Amino acid sequence: MKEKIKLGIIGYGQRGSILLTGILSAMADIDIQIAGVCDSYEDRAKAAQEYVQSNIGNTPVCTTDYRDLLSIKEIDAILIMSSWESHIRIAVDAMKAGKYVGMEVGGAYSLDDCWKLVNTYESTGVPCMLMENCCYGRREMMILRMAEEGALGEIVHCSGGYCHDLREEITNGAEIRHYRLRNYLNRCCENYPTHELGPISKILKINHGNRFLSLSSVASCAKGLNAYVAQKKGVDSPLASARFAQGDIVTTTVRCAGGETIVLTLDTALPRPYSRGFTVRGTKGMYSEDTDSVFIDGVHNAYDFNWKTQWGNAEQYAERYEHPKWQEYKKNICGEHDGIDWLAYRAFIECVKSETLPPIDVYDAAAWMCVSTLSEESILLGGTPIAVPDFTGGRWMNR
Ligand SMILES: NC(=O)c1ccc[n+]([C@@H]2O[C@H](COP(=O)([O-])OP(=O)(O)OC[C@H]3O[C@@H](n4cnc5c(N)ncnc54)[C@H](O)[C@@H]3O)[C@@H](O)[C@H]2O)c1
């Protein structure tokens, strides 16, 4: 067991800076050292280095080429917080260099990339964790526990979404040098599936007795971003009349080997409040994030037509079903994003220190991320079902 590990950080944009200046700085007092920082923009790489120098005290190696960090023998692990398109290439190179990988979330651009991730892990034995912080959500973990203990009966259907008004971030992409703009202009797919699919996969035991069989996606027309730009910047602004490939709402239906179905919604270009729409339906009850309510058959039936009075009742179940990780965490609250970043990144650090396998592995990463590229294909084919590969090579049945 290593007492302290050395980390290299790749990508110092919005996510990288929130994590470095927040939880990673706090962890530097415990058991990590930021030994290297990288961003392909030199000013951002330097800003990361300066932050570490001034606030943590050591001087990390600073580079615009991530391969420089991979060649530093002392670095134990790499955190990838760069743009979506770069994740898998960097992860593959890092595993080949013997560095434990923590890879931020995003979707895949090809099945070939997903196979590369799996094949590189299998040939090197170097682990890679997908840093899906929403798997550590308080409610997601409580409902996981309820499902595991049978409180909702047999799970039949789940749904969720990435429902986040990103109009400002997307349309200011040129100013803030952000990757979403080029993706929305050029590609139409379920581009961000893992925030909801991760927790759902844990409940449905994907890759551990279950797997995705096929998916089908449809996309609405794209009107939200043009309308937003016209309103904010004027009708003569180039993006007000640009042709965005990305439909405003993408709906994906997934079928699982166990017979369960999943509906995913990507909803990022129209006005709305934030939600991951996490919903779990079982033979004995259900949970719905949007009303934060639990319905148990035989307990709540009298509220059938008066359900509003029960909105928010999920908290009553926390006393019985709060996940042990959250019981522990709540004693010592710290970190951004209501604690989910802290829990996800602590899980990663502990695995690197103890040289153990991560709780969200390459098989999960490949199965969840491939939804993006398969949904792109399905949309192009008018919603045709597309088979999802079995990245475990049959081992999902007894893993
Ligand atoms: N888990 C979460 O809650 C959460 C929240 C926000 C973002 N994210 C994820 O974090 C990642 C980054 O998002 P962001 O909003 O910070 O993006 P960003 O565009 O603000 O930052 C990405 C940075 O990566 C750099 N970069 C790109 N390719 C690189 C390469 N090959 N080598 C080195 N640097 C490279 C870019 O120059 C940029 O500075 C994305 O995968 C995103 O999905 C996760």
Short mmCIF file of C-alpha atoms and ligand atoms in Angstrom, two decimals:
data_model
loop_
_atom_site.label_atom_id
_atom_site.label_comp_id
_atom_site.label_asym_id
_atom_site.label_seq_id
_atom_site.Cartn_x
_atom_site.Cartn_y
_atom_site.Cartn_z
CA MET A 1 0.00 0.00 0.00
CA LYS A 2 1.51 3.31 -1.06
CA GLU A 3 1.19 6.13 1.47
CA LYS A 4 1.31 8.94 -1.06
CA ILE A 5 0.89 8.82 -4.82
CA LYS A 6 2.11 11.13 -7.56
CA LEU A 7 -0.44 12.31 -10.09
CA GLY A 8 -0.25 13.86 -13.54
CA ILE A 9 -3.22 15.99 -14.61
CA ILE A 10 -4.12 16.32 -18.29
CA GLY A 11 -6.59 19.08 -19.18
CA TYR A 12 -6.92 22.29 -17.20
CA GLY A 13 -10.16 23.76 -18.48
CA GLN A 14 -13.36 24.16 -16.49
CA ARG A 15 -13.34 20.69 -14.94
CA GLY A 16 -9.60 20.52 -14.35
CA SER A 17 -9.54 23.86 -12.57
CA ILE A 18 -12.57 23.11 -10.37
CA LEU A 19 -11.04 19.80 -9.28
CA LEU A 20 -7.47 21.04 -8.82
CA THR A 21 -8.45 24.12 -6.83
CA GLY A 22 -11.03 22.12 -4.86
CA ILE A 23 -10.82 18.47 -3.89
CA LEU A 24 -7.36 17.71 -5.30
CA SER A 25 -5.83 20.57 -3.29
CA ALA A 26 -7.55 19.19 -0.20
CA MET A 27 -6.20 15.72 -0.95
CA ALA A 28 -2.68 17.08 -1.34
CA ASP A 29 -2.76 17.43 2.45
CA ILE A 30 -3.63 13.74 2.73
CA ASP A 31 -2.03 11.42 0.23
CA ILE A 32 -1.44 12.86 -3.24
CA GLN A 33 1.14 15.03 -4.90
CA ILE A 34 0.44 16.84 -8.17
CA ALA A 35 3.68 15.97 -9.95
CA GLY A 36 2.79 17.07 -13.48
CA VAL A 37 0.25 19.25 -15.27
CA CYS A 38 -0.61 19.44 -18.95
CA ASP A 39 -2.92 21.32 -21.25
CA SER A 40 -2.54 21.75 -24.99
CA TYR A 41 -3.09 25.48 -24.38
CA GLU A 42 0.16 26.76 -22.92
CA ASP A 43 -1.51 29.48 -20.84
CA ARG A 44 -3.73 26.90 -19.14
CA ALA A 45 -0.83 24.50 -18.48
CA LYS A 46 1.12 27.38 -16.90
CA ALA A 47 -1.89 28.47 -14.86
CA ALA A 48 -2.15 24.96 -13.43
CA GLN A 49 1.53 24.91 -12.57
CA GLU A 50 1.32 28.35 -10.94
CA TYR A 51 -1.71 27.28 -8.94
CA VAL A 52 0.11 24.25 -7.53
CA GLN A 53 3.25 26.31 -6.80
CA SER A 54 1.37 29.04 -4.96
CA ASN A 55 -1.24 26.96 -3.16
CA ILE A 56 0.21 23.51 -2.62
CA GLY A 57 3.91 24.30 -2.54
CA ASN A 58 5.66 21.97 -5.02
CA THR A 59 6.50 22.77 -8.65
CA PRO A 60 4.96 20.21 -11.00
CA VAL A 61 6.34 19.49 -14.45
CA CYS A 62 4.39 21.64 -16.91
CA THR A 63 3.86 20.64 -20.54
CA THR A 64 1.57 20.97 -23.54
CA ASP A 65 2.30 17.38 -24.65
CA TYR A 66 0.75 14.75 -22.39
CA ARG A 67 3.35 12.18 -23.46
CA ASP A 68 5.92 14.14 -21.43
CA LEU A 69 3.99 13.22 -18.27
CA LEU A 70 3.72 9.57 -19.31
CA SER A 71 7.52 9.36 -19.54
CA ILE A 72 8.04 10.50 -15.92
CA LYS A 73 8.81 7.33 -13.99
CA GLU A 74 7.71 8.69 -10.59
CA ILE A 75 4.16 9.47 -11.73
CA ASP A 76 1.85 6.69 -10.52
CA ALA A 77 -1.40 7.76 -12.12
CA ILE A 78 -2.86 10.08 -14.75
CA LEU A 79 -6.10 12.03 -14.48
CA ILE A 80 -7.63 12.83 -17.86
CA MET A 81 -9.82 15.94 -17.73
CA SER A 82 -9.41 17.00 -21.34
CA SER A 83 -11.92 17.34 -24.20
CA TRP A 84 -14.01 14.29 -25.11
CA GLU A 85 -12.19 13.55 -28.38
CA SER A 86 -8.86 13.04 -26.62
CA HIS A 87 -9.88 10.74 -23.74
CA ILE A 88 -9.41 7.29 -25.18
CA ARG A 89 -6.17 8.05 -27.02
CA ILE A 90 -4.61 9.45 -23.86
CA ALA A 91 -5.97 6.61 -21.71
CA VAL A 92 -4.55 3.98 -24.07
CA ASP A 93 -1.12 5.67 -24.16
CA ALA A 94 -1.13 6.04 -20.37
CA MET A 95 -1.98 2.37 -19.77
CA LYS A 96 0.80 1.40 -22.20
CA ALA A 97 3.16 3.59 -20.15
CA GLY A 98 2.11 1.73 -16.99
CA LYS A 99 0.16 4.62 -15.44
CA TYR A 100 -3.09 3.92 -13.62
CA VAL A 101 -5.74 6.00 -15.42
CA GLY A 102 -8.66 8.06 -14.13
CA MET A 103 -10.64 9.25 -17.14
CA GLU A 104 -13.32 11.93 -16.94
CA VAL A 105 -16.67 11.21 -18.52
CA GLY A 106 -17.78 11.62 -22.12
CA GLY A 107 -18.94 9.48 -25.01
CA ALA A 108 -16.98 7.50 -27.57
CA TYR A 109 -16.53 8.41 -31.23
CA SER A 110 -16.10 4.87 -32.54
CA LEU A 111 -16.50 1.28 -31.44
CA ASP A 112 -12.89 0.76 -32.40
CA ASP A 113 -11.89 3.25 -29.67
CA CYS A 114 -13.92 1.31 -27.08
CA TRP A 115 -12.25 -1.94 -28.10
CA LYS A 116 -8.83 -0.24 -27.89
CA LEU A 117 -9.58 0.72 -24.30
CA VAL A 118 -10.54 -2.86 -23.40
CA ASN A 119 -7.75 -4.51 -25.39
CA THR A 120 -5.09 -2.22 -23.95
CA TYR A 121 -6.23 -2.99 -20.42
CA GLU A 122 -6.23 -6.72 -21.17
CA SER A 123 -2.75 -6.65 -22.71
CA THR A 124 -1.12 -4.34 -20.14
CA GLY A 125 -3.04 -5.23 -16.97
CA VAL A 126 -2.96 -1.51 -16.08
CA PRO A 127 -6.35 -0.39 -14.75
CA CYS A 128 -8.43 2.52 -16.00
CA MET A 129 -11.35 3.98 -14.03
CA LEU A 130 -14.11 6.01 -15.64
CA MET A 131 -14.61 8.90 -13.19
CA GLU A 132 -18.42 8.78 -13.26
CA ASN A 133 -19.15 10.83 -10.18
CA CYS A 134 -22.94 10.40 -10.52
CA CYS A 135 -22.53 6.75 -9.50
CA TYR A 136 -21.71 8.29 -6.11
CA GLY A 137 -24.83 10.48 -5.93
CA ARG A 138 -26.52 10.27 -2.56
CA ARG A 139 -29.93 9.31 -3.95
CA GLU A 140 -28.44 7.08 -6.64
CA MET A 141 -26.58 5.13 -3.94
CA MET A 142 -29.60 4.98 -1.66
CA ILE A 143 -31.77 3.63 -4.48
CA LEU A 144 -29.01 1.18 -5.43
CA ARG A 145 -29.15 -0.13 -1.89
CA MET A 146 -32.96 -0.31 -1.96
CA ALA A 147 -32.78 -2.24 -5.23
CA GLU A 148 -30.10 -4.59 -3.91
CA GLU A 149 -32.14 -5.29 -0.78
CA GLY A 150 -35.28 -5.96 -2.84
CA ALA A 151 -37.30 -2.99 -1.54
CA LEU A 152 -38.43 -2.11 -5.08
CA GLY A 153 -38.95 -5.74 -6.14
CA GLU A 154 -37.53 -6.91 -9.43
CA ILE A 155 -36.32 -3.98 -11.50
CA VAL A 156 -38.03 -3.82 -14.88
CA HIS A 157 -37.32 -0.36 -16.30
CA CYS A 158 -35.10 2.64 -15.59
CA SER A 159 -34.85 6.03 -17.16
CA GLY A 160 -32.60 9.02 -16.79
CA GLY A 161 -31.23 11.95 -18.64
CA TYR A 162 -28.61 14.60 -18.90
CA CYS A 163 -31.02 17.49 -18.71
CA HIS A 164 -28.92 20.60 -18.35
CA ASP A 165 -29.39 23.95 -20.06
CA LEU A 166 -25.97 24.32 -21.69
CA ARG A 167 -26.95 26.96 -24.24
CA GLU A 168 -24.54 29.54 -22.83
CA GLU A 169 -21.57 27.15 -22.64
CA ILE A 170 -22.16 25.72 -26.11
CA THR A 171 -22.74 28.97 -27.96
CA ASN A 172 -19.82 30.72 -26.26
CA GLY A 173 -17.57 27.83 -27.28
CA ALA A 174 -15.29 30.02 -29.42
CA GLU A 175 -14.74 32.52 -26.60
CA ILE A 176 -14.12 29.91 -23.90
CA ARG A 177 -12.29 27.48 -26.23
CA HIS A 178 -14.74 24.70 -25.40
CA TYR A 179 -15.18 21.43 -27.30
CA ARG A 180 -18.98 21.26 -27.06
CA LEU A 181 -19.52 23.87 -29.80
CA ARG A 182 -17.67 21.89 -32.49
CA ASN A 183 -19.45 18.71 -31.40
CA TYR A 184 -22.91 20.30 -31.58
CA LEU A 185 -22.17 21.80 -35.00
CA ASN A 186 -20.92 18.55 -36.49
CA ARG A 187 -22.46 15.55 -34.77
CA CYS A 188 -25.90 14.33 -33.66
CA CYS A 189 -25.98 11.65 -30.97
CA GLU A 190 -26.52 10.87 -27.30
CA ASN A 191 -23.24 12.65 -26.60
CA TYR A 192 -23.21 12.47 -22.79
CA PRO A 193 -24.84 9.23 -21.62
CA THR A 194 -22.86 8.20 -18.56
CA HIS A 195 -24.21 10.51 -15.83
CA GLU A 196 -27.52 8.66 -15.89
CA LEU A 197 -26.46 5.38 -17.46
CA GLY A 198 -23.72 4.77 -14.88
CA PRO A 199 -26.00 4.60 -11.82
CA ILE A 200 -28.65 2.71 -13.84
CA SER A 201 -26.03 0.17 -14.96
CA LYS A 202 -25.01 -0.45 -11.36
CA ILE A 203 -28.66 -1.15 -10.47
CA LEU A 204 -29.18 -3.43 -13.48
CA LYS A 205 -25.83 -5.21 -12.86
CA ILE A 206 -24.52 -4.46 -16.34
CA ASN A 207 -21.32 -6.48 -16.93
CA HIS A 208 -22.07 -8.45 -13.76
CA GLY A 209 -24.89 -10.77 -14.83
CA ASN A 210 -26.52 -8.50 -17.36
CA ARG A 211 -25.56 -6.54 -20.46
CA PHE A 212 -26.93 -4.11 -23.02
CA LEU A 213 -28.20 -5.91 -26.12
CA SER A 214 -29.26 -3.14 -28.47
CA LEU A 215 -30.26 0.49 -28.62
CA SER A 216 -32.31 2.74 -30.76
CA SER A 217 -32.15 6.56 -30.86
CA VAL A 218 -34.12 9.40 -32.35
CA ALA A 219 -33.30 13.11 -32.37
CA SER A 220 -35.57 16.11 -32.52
CA CYS A 221 -34.87 19.05 -34.78
CA ALA A 222 -32.31 21.64 -33.66
CA LYS A 223 -33.85 25.03 -32.85
CA GLY A 224 -32.78 25.89 -29.30
CA LEU A 225 -29.26 27.15 -29.94
CA ASN A 226 -30.16 29.34 -32.94
CA ALA A 227 -33.00 30.92 -30.98
CA TYR A 228 -30.76 31.49 -27.96
CA VAL A 229 -28.01 33.17 -30.01
CA ALA A 230 -30.52 35.33 -31.87
CA GLN A 231 -31.93 36.50 -28.55
CA LYS A 232 -28.57 37.02 -26.79
CA LYS A 233 -26.31 38.23 -29.61
CA GLY A 234 -28.69 39.34 -32.35
CA VAL A 235 -29.97 37.71 -35.53
CA ASP A 236 -26.86 38.76 -37.46
CA SER A 237 -24.55 36.80 -35.17
CA PRO A 238 -23.15 33.86 -37.24
CA LEU A 239 -24.38 31.17 -34.84
CA ALA A 240 -27.94 32.54 -35.01
CA SER A 241 -28.26 30.96 -38.45
CA ALA A 242 -25.61 28.21 -38.19
CA ARG A 243 -26.76 24.68 -38.93
CA PHE A 244 -26.35 22.67 -35.73
CA ALA A 245 -26.20 18.93 -36.42
CA GLN A 246 -27.11 18.05 -32.83
CA GLY A 247 -30.86 17.69 -32.28
CA ASP A 248 -32.15 19.48 -29.18
CA ILE A 249 -33.57 16.34 -27.57
CA VAL A 250 -32.17 12.88 -28.20
CA THR A 251 -34.11 9.89 -26.89
CA THR A 252 -32.42 6.50 -26.66
CA THR A 253 -34.03 3.19 -25.74
CA VAL A 254 -31.75 0.39 -24.57
CA ARG A 255 -32.71 -3.27 -24.21
CA CYS A 256 -30.88 -5.47 -21.71
CA ALA A 257 -30.20 -9.22 -21.68
CA GLY A 258 -32.30 -9.57 -18.51
CA GLY A 259 -35.30 -8.11 -20.36
CA GLU A 260 -35.13 -4.69 -18.70
CA THR A 261 -35.46 -1.50 -20.72
CA ILE A 262 -33.79 1.88 -20.25
CA VAL A 263 -34.75 5.26 -21.69
CA LEU A 264 -32.08 7.98 -21.85
CA THR A 265 -32.75 11.63 -22.66
CA LEU A 266 -30.14 14.16 -23.73
CA ASP A 267 -31.66 17.60 -23.25
CA THR A 268 -29.10 20.41 -23.30
CA ALA A 269 -30.21 23.02 -25.83
CA LEU A 270 -33.58 24.24 -24.54
CA PRO A 271 -34.52 26.24 -21.42
CA ARG A 272 -35.08 24.00 -18.38
CA PRO A 273 -33.88 23.33 -14.83
CA TYR A 274 -31.13 20.76 -14.19
CA SER A 275 -32.12 17.13 -13.70
CA ARG A 276 -30.72 13.68 -14.28
CA GLY A 277 -34.31 12.38 -14.26
CA PHE A 278 -33.22 9.23 -12.43
CA THR A 279 -36.21 6.86 -12.32
CA VAL A 280 -36.27 3.22 -11.27
CA ARG A 281 -39.34 1.01 -11.68
CA GLY A 282 -39.72 -2.34 -9.98
CA THR A 283 -42.43 -4.89 -9.21
CA LYS A 284 -42.81 -3.53 -5.66
CA GLY A 285 -42.25 0.17 -6.14
CA MET A 286 -40.46 3.03 -7.80
CA TYR A 287 -38.24 6.05 -7.27
CA SER A 288 -38.44 9.31 -9.23
CA GLU A 289 -35.76 12.00 -8.96
CA ASP A 290 -37.94 14.74 -10.40
CA THR A 291 -40.30 14.51 -7.45
CA ASP A 292 -37.68 12.94 -5.15
CA SER A 293 -40.28 10.40 -4.16
CA VAL A 294 -40.49 6.71 -3.38
CA PHE A 295 -43.71 4.82 -4.09
CA ILE A 296 -44.04 1.44 -2.38
CA ASP A 297 -46.89 -0.86 -3.35
CA GLY A 298 -49.16 -1.48 -0.37
CA VAL A 299 -47.92 1.69 1.38
CA HIS A 300 -48.62 4.59 -0.95
CA ASN A 301 -51.53 3.40 -3.10
CA ALA A 302 -53.97 5.73 -1.31
CA TYR A 303 -52.04 8.70 -2.75
CA ASP A 304 -52.55 7.46 -6.31
CA PHE A 305 -54.30 10.64 -7.49
CA ASN A 306 -52.84 12.90 -4.83
CA TRP A 307 -49.16 12.14 -5.29
CA LYS A 308 -47.99 15.76 -4.98
CA THR A 309 -48.45 15.50 -1.21
CA GLN A 310 -45.75 12.81 -1.20
CA TRP A 311 -43.18 14.68 -3.27
CA GLY A 312 -39.91 14.74 -1.35
CA ASN A 313 -40.75 11.68 0.72
CA ALA A 314 -37.54 9.89 -0.36
CA GLU A 315 -35.68 11.49 2.53
CA GLN A 316 -37.80 9.41 4.93
CA TYR A 317 -36.11 6.33 3.46
CA ALA A 318 -32.60 7.64 4.09
CA GLU A 319 -32.58 6.52 7.69
CA ARG A 320 -33.10 2.90 6.63
CA TYR A 321 -31.37 2.84 3.25
CA GLU A 322 -28.65 5.52 3.22
CA HIS A 323 -25.66 3.90 1.55
CA PRO A 324 -22.77 3.15 3.95
CA LYS A 325 -20.41 5.30 1.83
CA TRP A 326 -22.72 8.27 2.38
CA GLN A 327 -23.19 7.53 6.08
CA GLU A 328 -19.43 7.72 6.38
CA TYR A 329 -19.05 10.74 4.10
CA LYS A 330 -21.72 12.81 5.86
CA LYS A 331 -19.65 12.70 9.04
CA ASN A 332 -16.94 14.64 7.27
CA ILE A 333 -18.49 16.63 4.43
CA CYS A 334 -16.13 18.25 1.99
CA GLY A 335 -15.79 18.86 -1.74
CA GLU A 336 -17.75 20.13 -4.72
CA HIS A 337 -20.85 18.78 -6.45
CA ASP A 338 -22.56 17.69 -3.21
CA GLY A 339 -19.76 15.26 -2.42
CA ILE A 340 -19.91 13.10 -5.52
CA ASP A 341 -16.54 14.34 -6.81
CA TRP A 342 -14.95 13.66 -3.46
CA LEU A 343 -16.31 10.12 -3.28
CA ALA A 344 -15.41 9.28 -6.89
CA TYR A 345 -11.89 10.69 -6.67
CA ARG A 346 -11.25 9.10 -3.26
CA ALA A 347 -12.28 5.72 -4.72
CA PHE A 348 -9.73 6.25 -7.49
CA ILE A 349 -6.91 7.34 -5.17
CA GLU A 350 -7.51 4.39 -2.83
CA CYS A 351 -7.33 1.97 -5.78
CA VAL A 352 -4.07 3.49 -7.02
CA LYS A 353 -2.57 3.35 -3.53
CA SER A 354 -3.57 -0.25 -2.93
CA GLU A 355 -2.98 -1.30 -6.57
CA THR A 356 -6.48 -2.77 -6.75
CA LEU A 357 -9.07 -2.78 -9.52
CA PRO A 358 -11.36 0.23 -9.85
CA PRO A 359 -15.10 0.13 -9.10
CA ILE A 360 -15.88 1.47 -12.61
CA ASP A 361 -13.59 -0.35 -15.02
CA VAL A 362 -12.80 -0.42 -18.75
CA TYR A 363 -15.68 -2.81 -19.44
CA ASP A 364 -18.09 -0.32 -17.86
CA ALA A 365 -16.41 2.57 -19.67
CA ALA A 366 -16.67 0.82 -23.05
CA ALA A 367 -20.30 -0.29 -22.55
CA TRP A 368 -21.46 3.13 -21.37
CA MET A 369 -19.39 5.27 -23.75
CA CYS A 370 -20.25 3.25 -26.87
CA VAL A 371 -23.83 4.51 -26.53
CA SER A 372 -22.67 7.76 -28.15
CA THR A 373 -21.32 6.25 -31.32
CA LEU A 374 -24.13 3.67 -31.60
CA SER A 375 -26.79 6.32 -31.09
CA GLU A 376 -25.19 8.39 -33.86
CA GLU A 377 -25.54 5.41 -36.19
CA SER A 378 -29.12 4.68 -35.10
CA ILE A 379 -30.21 8.31 -35.62
CA LEU A 380 -28.66 8.34 -39.10
CA LEU A 381 -30.65 5.17 -39.87
CA GLY A 382 -33.94 6.66 -38.67
CA GLY A 383 -34.01 4.98 -35.25
CA THR A 384 -32.93 1.51 -36.38
CA PRO A 385 -31.93 -0.76 -33.47
CA ILE A 386 -28.15 -1.27 -33.31
CA ALA A 387 -26.51 -4.20 -31.51
CA VAL A 388 -24.30 -3.30 -28.54
CA PRO A 389 -21.06 -5.33 -28.45
CA ASP A 390 -20.25 -7.52 -25.49
CA PHE A 391 -16.92 -6.03 -24.43
CA THR A 392 -16.44 -8.71 -21.75
CA GLY A 393 -16.31 -11.56 -24.28
CA GLY A 394 -19.05 -13.49 -22.47
CA ARG A 395 -17.66 -12.92 -18.99
CA TRP A 396 -20.58 -10.64 -18.05
CA MET A 397 -22.50 -13.81 -17.21
CA ASN A 398 -20.32 -14.73 -14.25
CA ARG A 399 -18.21 -11.68 -13.40
N1 LIG B 1 -18.06 14.59 -13.99
C1 LIG B 1 -18.53 15.81 -14.09
O1 LIG B 1 -19.40 16.22 -13.32
C2 LIG B 1 -17.98 16.72 -15.12
C3 LIG B 1 -18.29 18.09 -15.13
C4 LIG B 1 -17.74 18.88 -16.12
C5 LIG B 1 -16.92 18.32 -17.09
N2 LIG B 1 -16.65 17.00 -17.04
C6 LIG B 1 -15.78 16.38 -18.06
O2 LIG B 1 -14.48 16.93 -17.93
C7 LIG B 1 -13.86 16.99 -19.22
C8 LIG B 1 -13.39 18.39 -19.51
O3 LIG B 1 -14.50 19.26 -19.57
P1 LIG B 1 -14.31 20.84 -19.45
O4 LIG B 1 -15.66 21.42 -19.39
O5 LIG B 1 -13.32 21.15 -18.41
O6 LIG B 1 -13.66 21.18 -20.87
P2 LIG B 1 -12.72 22.41 -21.22
O7 LIG B 1 -12.80 22.57 -22.70
O8 LIG B 1 -13.03 23.58 -20.36
O9 LIG B 1 -11.29 21.86 -20.83
C9 LIG B 1 -10.69 20.81 -21.51
C10 LIG B 1 -9.21 21.12 -21.59
O10 LIG B 1 -8.54 19.99 -22.15
C11 LIG B 1 -7.49 20.47 -22.95
N3 LIG B 1 -7.08 19.44 -23.89
C12 LIG B 1 -7.78 18.94 -24.93
N4 LIG B 1 -7.07 17.97 -25.55
C13 LIG B 1 -5.91 17.86 -24.88
C14 LIG B 1 -4.77 17.04 -25.03
N5 LIG B 1 -4.66 16.16 -26.03
N6 LIG B 1 -3.72 17.21 -24.18
C15 LIG B 1 -3.82 18.12 -23.17
N7 LIG B 1 -4.88 18.93 -22.98
C16 LIG B 1 -5.91 18.79 -23.82
C17 LIG B 1 -8.09 21.70 -23.62
O11 LIG B 1 -7.06 22.55 -24.09
C18 LIG B 1 -8.90 22.30 -22.51
O12 LIG B 1 -8.19 23.28 -21.78
C19 LIG B 1 -14.89 16.47 -20.20
O13 LIG B 1 -14.69 15.12 -20.41
C20 LIG B 1 -16.20 16.66 -19.48
O14 LIG B 1 -17.19 15.78 -19.93
C21 LIG B 1 -17.15 16.20 -16.09
#
